[in-house]
mmCIF file of C-alpha atoms in Angstrom:
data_model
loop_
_atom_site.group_PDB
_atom_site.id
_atom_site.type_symbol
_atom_site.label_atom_id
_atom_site.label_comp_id
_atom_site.label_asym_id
_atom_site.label_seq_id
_atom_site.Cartn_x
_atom_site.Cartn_y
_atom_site.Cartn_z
ATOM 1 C CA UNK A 1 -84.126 -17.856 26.129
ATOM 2 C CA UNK A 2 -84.149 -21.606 26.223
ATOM 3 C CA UNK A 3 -80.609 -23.008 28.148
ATOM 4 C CA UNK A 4 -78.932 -25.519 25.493
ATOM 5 C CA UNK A 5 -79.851 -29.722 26.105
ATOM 6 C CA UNK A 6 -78.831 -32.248 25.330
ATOM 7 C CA UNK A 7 -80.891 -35.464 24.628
ATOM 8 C CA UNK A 8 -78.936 -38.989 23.910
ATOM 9 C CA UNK A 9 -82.068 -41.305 23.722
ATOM 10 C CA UNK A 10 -80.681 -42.746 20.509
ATOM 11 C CA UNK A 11 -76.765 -43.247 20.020
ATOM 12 C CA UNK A 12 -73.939 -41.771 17.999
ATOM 13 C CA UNK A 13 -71.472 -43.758 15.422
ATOM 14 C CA UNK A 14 -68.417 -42.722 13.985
ATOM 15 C CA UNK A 15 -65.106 -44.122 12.789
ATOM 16 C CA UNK A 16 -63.139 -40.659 13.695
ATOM 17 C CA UNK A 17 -64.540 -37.719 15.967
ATOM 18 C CA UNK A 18 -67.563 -37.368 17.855
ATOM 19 C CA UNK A 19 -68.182 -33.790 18.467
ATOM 20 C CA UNK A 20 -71.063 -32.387 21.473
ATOM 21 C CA UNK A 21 -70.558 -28.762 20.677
ATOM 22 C CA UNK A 22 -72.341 -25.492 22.395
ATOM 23 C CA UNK A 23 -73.719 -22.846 20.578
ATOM 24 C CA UNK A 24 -74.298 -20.417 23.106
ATOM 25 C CA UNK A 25 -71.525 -20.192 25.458
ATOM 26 C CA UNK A 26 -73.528 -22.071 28.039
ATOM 27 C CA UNK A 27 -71.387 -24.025 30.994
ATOM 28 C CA UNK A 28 -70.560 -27.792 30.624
ATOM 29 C CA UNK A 29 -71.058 -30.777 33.039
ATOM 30 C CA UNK A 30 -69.091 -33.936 32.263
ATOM 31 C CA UNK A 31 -69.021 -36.804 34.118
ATOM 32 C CA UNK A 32 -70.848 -37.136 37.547
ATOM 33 C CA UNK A 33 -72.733 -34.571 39.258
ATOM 34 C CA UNK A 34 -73.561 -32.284 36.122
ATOM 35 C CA UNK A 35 -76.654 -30.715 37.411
ATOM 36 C CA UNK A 36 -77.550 -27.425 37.320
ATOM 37 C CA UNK A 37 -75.176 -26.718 34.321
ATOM 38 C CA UNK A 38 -76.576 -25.745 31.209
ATOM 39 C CA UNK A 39 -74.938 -28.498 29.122
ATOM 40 C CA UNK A 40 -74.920 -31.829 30.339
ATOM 41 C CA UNK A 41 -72.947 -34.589 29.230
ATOM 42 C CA UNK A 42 -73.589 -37.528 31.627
ATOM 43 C CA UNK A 43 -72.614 -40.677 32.084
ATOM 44 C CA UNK A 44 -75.349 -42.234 30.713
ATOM 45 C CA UNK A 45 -74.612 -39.959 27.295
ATOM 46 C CA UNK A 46 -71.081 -40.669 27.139
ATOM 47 C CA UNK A 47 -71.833 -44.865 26.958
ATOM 48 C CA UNK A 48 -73.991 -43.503 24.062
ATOM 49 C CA UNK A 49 -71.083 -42.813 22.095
ATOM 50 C CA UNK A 50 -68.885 -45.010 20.013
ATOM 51 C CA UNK A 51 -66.312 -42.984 17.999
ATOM 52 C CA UNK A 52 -62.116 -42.569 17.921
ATOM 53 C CA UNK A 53 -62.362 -39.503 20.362
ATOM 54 C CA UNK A 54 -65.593 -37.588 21.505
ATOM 55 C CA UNK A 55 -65.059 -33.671 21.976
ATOM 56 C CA UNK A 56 -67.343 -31.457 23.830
ATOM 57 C CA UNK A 57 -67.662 -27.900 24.435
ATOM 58 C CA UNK A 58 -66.142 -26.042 21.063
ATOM 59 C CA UNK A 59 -65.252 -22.522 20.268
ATOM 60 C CA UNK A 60 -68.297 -21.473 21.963
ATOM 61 C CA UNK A 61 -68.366 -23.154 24.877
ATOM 62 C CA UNK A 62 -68.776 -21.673 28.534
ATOM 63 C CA UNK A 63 -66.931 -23.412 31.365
ATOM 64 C CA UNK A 64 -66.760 -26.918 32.246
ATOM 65 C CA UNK A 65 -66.326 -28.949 35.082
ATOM 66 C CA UNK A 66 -65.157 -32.718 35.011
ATOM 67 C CA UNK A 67 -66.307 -35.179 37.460
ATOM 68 C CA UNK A 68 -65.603 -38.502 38.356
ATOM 69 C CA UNK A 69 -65.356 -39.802 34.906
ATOM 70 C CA UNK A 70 -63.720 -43.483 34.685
ATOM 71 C CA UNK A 71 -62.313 -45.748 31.878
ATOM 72 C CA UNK A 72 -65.586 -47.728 32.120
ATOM 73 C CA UNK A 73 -67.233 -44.732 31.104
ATOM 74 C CA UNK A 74 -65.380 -44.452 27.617
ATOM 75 C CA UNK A 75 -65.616 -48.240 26.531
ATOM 76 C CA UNK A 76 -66.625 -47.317 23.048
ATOM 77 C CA UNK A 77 -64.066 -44.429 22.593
ATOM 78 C CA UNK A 78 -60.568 -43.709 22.993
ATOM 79 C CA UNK A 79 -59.884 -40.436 23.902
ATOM 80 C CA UNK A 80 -61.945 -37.549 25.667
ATOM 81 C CA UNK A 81 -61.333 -33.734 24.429
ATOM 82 C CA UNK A 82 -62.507 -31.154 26.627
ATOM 83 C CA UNK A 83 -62.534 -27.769 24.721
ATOM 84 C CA UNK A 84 -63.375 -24.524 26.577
ATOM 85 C CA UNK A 85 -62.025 -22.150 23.783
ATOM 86 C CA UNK A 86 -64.627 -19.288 24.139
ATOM 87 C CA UNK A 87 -62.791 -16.161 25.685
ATOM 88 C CA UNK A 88 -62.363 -16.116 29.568
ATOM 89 C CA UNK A 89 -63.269 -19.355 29.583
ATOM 90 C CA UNK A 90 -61.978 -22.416 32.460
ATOM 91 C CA UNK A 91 -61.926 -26.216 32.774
ATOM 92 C CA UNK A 92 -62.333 -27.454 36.241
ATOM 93 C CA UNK A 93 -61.492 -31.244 37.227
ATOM 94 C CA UNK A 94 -63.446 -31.024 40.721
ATOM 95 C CA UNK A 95 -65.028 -33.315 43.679
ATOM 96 C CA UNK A 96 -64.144 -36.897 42.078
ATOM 97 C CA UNK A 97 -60.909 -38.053 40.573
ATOM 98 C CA UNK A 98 -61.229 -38.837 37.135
ATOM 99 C CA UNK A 99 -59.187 -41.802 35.163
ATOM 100 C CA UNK A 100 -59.273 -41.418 31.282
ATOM 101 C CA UNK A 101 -58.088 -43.746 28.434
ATOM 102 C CA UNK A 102 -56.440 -40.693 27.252
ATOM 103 C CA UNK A 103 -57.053 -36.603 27.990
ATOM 104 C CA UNK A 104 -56.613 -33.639 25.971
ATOM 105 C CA UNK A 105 -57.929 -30.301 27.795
ATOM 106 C CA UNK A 106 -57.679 -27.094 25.850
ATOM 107 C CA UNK A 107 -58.909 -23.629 28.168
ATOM 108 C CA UNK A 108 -58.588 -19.683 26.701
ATOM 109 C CA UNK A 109 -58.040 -19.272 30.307
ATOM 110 C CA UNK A 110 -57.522 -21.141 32.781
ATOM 111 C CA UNK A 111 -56.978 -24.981 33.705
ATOM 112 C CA UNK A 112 -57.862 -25.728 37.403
ATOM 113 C CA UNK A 113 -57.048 -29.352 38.500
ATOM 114 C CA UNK A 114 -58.480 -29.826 42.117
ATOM 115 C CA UNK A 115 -58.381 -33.853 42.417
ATOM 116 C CA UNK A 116 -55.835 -36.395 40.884
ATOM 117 C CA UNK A 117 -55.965 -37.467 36.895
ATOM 118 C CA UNK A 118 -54.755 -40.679 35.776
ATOM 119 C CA UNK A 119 -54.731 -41.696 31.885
ATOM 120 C CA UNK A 120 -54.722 -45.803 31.231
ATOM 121 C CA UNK A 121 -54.136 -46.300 27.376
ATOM 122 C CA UNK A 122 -52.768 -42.608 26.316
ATOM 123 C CA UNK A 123 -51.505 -39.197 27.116
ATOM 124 C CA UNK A 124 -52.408 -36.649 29.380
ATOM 125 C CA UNK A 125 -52.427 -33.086 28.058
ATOM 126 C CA UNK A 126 -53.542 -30.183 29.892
ATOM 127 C CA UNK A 127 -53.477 -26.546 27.402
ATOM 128 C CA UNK A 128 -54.354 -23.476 29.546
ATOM 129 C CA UNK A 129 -53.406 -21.572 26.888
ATOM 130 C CA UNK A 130 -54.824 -22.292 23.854
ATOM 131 C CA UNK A 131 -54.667 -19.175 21.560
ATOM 132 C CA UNK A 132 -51.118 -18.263 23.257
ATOM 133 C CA UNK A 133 -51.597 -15.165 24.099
ATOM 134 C CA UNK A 134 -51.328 -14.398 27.891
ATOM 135 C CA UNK A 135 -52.365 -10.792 27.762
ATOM 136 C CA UNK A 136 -55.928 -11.215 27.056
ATOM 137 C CA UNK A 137 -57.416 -13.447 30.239
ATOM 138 C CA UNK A 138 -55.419 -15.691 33.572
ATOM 139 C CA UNK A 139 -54.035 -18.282 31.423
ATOM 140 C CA UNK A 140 -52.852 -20.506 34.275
ATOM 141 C CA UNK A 141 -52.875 -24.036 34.961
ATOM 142 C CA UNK A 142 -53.392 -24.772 38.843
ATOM 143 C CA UNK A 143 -52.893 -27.816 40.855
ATOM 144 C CA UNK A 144 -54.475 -28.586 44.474
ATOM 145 C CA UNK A 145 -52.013 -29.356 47.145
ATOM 146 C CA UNK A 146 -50.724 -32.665 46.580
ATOM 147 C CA UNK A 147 -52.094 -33.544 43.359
ATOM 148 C CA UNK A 148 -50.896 -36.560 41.077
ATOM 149 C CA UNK A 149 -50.966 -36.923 37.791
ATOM 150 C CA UNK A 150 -50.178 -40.398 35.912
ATOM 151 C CA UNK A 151 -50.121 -41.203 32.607
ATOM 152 C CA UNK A 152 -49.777 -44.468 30.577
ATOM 153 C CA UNK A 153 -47.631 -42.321 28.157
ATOM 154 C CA UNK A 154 -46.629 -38.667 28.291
ATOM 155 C CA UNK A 155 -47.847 -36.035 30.233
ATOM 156 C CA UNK A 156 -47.856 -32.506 28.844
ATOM 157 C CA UNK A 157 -48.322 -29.039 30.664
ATOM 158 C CA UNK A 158 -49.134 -25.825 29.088
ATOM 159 C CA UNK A 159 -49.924 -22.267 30.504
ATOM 160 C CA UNK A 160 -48.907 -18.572 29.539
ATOM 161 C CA UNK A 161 -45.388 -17.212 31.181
ATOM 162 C CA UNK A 162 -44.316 -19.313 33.853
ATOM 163 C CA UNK A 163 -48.373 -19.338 34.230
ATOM 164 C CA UNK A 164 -48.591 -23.593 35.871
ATOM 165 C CA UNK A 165 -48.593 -23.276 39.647
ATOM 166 C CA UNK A 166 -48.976 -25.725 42.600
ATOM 167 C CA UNK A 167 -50.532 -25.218 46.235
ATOM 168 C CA UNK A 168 -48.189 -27.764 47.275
ATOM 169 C CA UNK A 169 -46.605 -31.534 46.627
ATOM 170 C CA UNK A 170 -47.218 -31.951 42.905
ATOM 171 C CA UNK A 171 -46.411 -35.332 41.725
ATOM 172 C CA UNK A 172 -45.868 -36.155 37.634
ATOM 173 C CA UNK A 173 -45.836 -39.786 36.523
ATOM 174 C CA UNK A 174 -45.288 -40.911 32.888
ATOM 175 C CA UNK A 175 -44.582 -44.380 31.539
ATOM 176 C CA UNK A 176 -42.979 -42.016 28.807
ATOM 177 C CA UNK A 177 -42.250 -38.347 28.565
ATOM 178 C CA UNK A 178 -42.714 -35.389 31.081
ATOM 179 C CA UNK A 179 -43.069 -32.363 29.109
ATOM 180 C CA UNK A 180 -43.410 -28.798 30.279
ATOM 181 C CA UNK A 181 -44.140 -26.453 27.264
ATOM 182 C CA UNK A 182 -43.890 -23.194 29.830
ATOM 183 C CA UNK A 183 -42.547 -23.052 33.412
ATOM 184 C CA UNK A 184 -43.835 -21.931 36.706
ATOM 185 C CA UNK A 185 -43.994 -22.045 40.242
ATOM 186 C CA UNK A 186 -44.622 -24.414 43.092
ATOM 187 C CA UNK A 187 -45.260 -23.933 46.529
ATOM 188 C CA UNK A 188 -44.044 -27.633 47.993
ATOM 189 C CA UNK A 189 -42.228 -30.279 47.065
ATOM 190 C CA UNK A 190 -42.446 -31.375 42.749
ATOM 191 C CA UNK A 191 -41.893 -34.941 41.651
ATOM 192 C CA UNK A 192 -41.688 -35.700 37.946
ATOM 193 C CA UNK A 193 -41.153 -39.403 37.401
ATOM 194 C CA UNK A 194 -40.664 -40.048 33.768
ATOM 195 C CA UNK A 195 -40.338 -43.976 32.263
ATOM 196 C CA UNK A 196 -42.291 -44.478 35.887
ATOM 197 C CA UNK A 197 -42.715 -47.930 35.480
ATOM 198 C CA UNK A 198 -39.682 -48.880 33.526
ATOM 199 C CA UNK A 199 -41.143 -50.609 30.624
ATOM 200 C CA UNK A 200 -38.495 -49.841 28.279
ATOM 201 C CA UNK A 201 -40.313 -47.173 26.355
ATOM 202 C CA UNK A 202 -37.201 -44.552 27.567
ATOM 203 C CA UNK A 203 -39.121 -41.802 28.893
ATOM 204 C CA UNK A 204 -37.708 -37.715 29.397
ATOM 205 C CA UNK A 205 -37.990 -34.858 30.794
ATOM 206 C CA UNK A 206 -38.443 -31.472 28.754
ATOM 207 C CA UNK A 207 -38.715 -28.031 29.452
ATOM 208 C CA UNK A 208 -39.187 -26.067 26.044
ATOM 209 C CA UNK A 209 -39.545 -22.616 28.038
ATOM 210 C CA UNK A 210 -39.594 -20.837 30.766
ATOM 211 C CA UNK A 211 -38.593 -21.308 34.453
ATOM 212 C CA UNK A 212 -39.613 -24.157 37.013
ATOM 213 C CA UNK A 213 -39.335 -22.049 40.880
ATOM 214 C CA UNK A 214 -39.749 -24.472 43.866
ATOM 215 C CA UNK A 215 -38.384 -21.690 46.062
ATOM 216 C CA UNK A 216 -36.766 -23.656 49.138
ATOM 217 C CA UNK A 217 -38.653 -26.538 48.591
ATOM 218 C CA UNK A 218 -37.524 -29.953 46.670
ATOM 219 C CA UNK A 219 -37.381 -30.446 43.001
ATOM 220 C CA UNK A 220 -36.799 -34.660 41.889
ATOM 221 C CA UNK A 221 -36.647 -35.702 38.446
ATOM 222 C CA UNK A 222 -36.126 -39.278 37.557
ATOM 223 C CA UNK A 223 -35.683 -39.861 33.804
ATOM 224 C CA UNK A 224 -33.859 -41.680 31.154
ATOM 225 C CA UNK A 225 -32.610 -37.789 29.537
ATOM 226 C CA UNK A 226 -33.187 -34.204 30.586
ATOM 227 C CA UNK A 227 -33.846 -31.412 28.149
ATOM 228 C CA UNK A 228 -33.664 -27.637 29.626
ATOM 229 C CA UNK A 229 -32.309 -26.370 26.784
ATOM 230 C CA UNK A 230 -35.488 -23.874 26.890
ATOM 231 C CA UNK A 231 -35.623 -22.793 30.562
ATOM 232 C CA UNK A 232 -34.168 -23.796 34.383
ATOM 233 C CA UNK A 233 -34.740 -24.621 37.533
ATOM 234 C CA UNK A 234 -34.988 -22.727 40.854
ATOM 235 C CA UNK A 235 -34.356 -24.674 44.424
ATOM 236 C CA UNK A 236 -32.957 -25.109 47.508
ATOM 237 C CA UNK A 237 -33.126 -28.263 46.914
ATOM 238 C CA UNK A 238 -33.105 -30.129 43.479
ATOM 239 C CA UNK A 239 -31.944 -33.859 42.422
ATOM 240 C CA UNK A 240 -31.392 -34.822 39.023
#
């Protein structure tokens, strides 16, 4: 059969959400470098676009790989949604950094982050979990040795069990919140910076479950207020 394509020669209006949906759980390119996937979203198809937020992938979507996509790239919309719901299912930020206006990534399975994110108007959210329920597939969210993440607001992490891990350093900065919806483990040092460039806008740390393991290696938090109420720390080595 006929892989999926899509063709942008004309352009696409809204007020609210753009949506590039697959049908056949084909795997998505965004961004740079999208060839040889099934479902392409370039570029050039992205500057074609003038909504609130564009979405791509859907329900019955295969996996997709971000690349190298850049606030230049999303002049005539706000806010990107990467969906890989299908079962099994992964998002992949690979080869190029990427720098959103803002970023919310939903997986069934898994959420691999292999270069550094940055958001300049809104949040960064990263779901690698997104029917909650751990048994059925990975459901982890995995960061490459010395990865940073910074947001112009909040920054929120989600996996399945103690399911977000890091190959190393792992740095988290927020002008506002740092939010970890489940714990997990880290095999270097783990920086959360929360209110990062003191702008007044009071910024905090939350853990709503589960249990954040550095094993002997260091654990900083900077923040205007700390809420484990829903899980704890583990290090040799931890400032508050």
């Amino acid at each position: 059969c006929a892989l999926p394509i899509l063709n942008l020669d004309g352009s696409l209006v809204t007020t609210a959400r753009a949506k590039l949906l697959v049908s056949d759980y084909g795997d998505v390119g965004v961004g740079e470098n999208t060839t040889g996937k099934a479902f392409e979203v370039t570029i050039a198809d992205m500057a074609k676009v003038t909504a609130d937020e564009l979405e791509i992938g859907g329900d019955r979507s295969g996996n997709i790989t971000v690349d190298d996509v850049q606030p230049e790239d999303m002049v005539n919309f706000n806010t990107l949604i990467v969906n890989a719901e299908a079962g099994g299912r992964n998002i992949t930020f690979s080869n190029t950094a990427s720098t959103f206006k803002e970023l919310y990534a939903t997986a069934d399975n898994s959420i691999y982050v292999d270069v550094d994110l940055e958001s300049t108007v809104g949040d960064l959210i990263l779901n690698a979990d997104i029917d909650n329920e751990g048994w059925d597939h990975q459901n982890t969210l995995r960061f490459h040795s010395g990865a940073i993440m910074t947001s112009e607001r909040d920054i929120v992490l989600n996996a399945y069990h103690n399911g977000i891990y890091a190959q190393g350093d792992l740095t988290l900065n927020a002008d506002r919140n740092v939010q970890f919806d489940e714990g997990g483990t880290f095999s270097g040092n783990l920086v959360i910076s929360a209110d990062h460039t003191q702008t007044g806008l009071e910024g905090d740390f939350i853990l709503t479950q589960g249990n954040i393991n550095a094993g002997g290696n260091k654990i900083t938090i900077k923040a205007d207020d700390i809420d484990l109420s829903g899980g704890r720390f583990t290090s040799a080595n931890a400032g508050l």
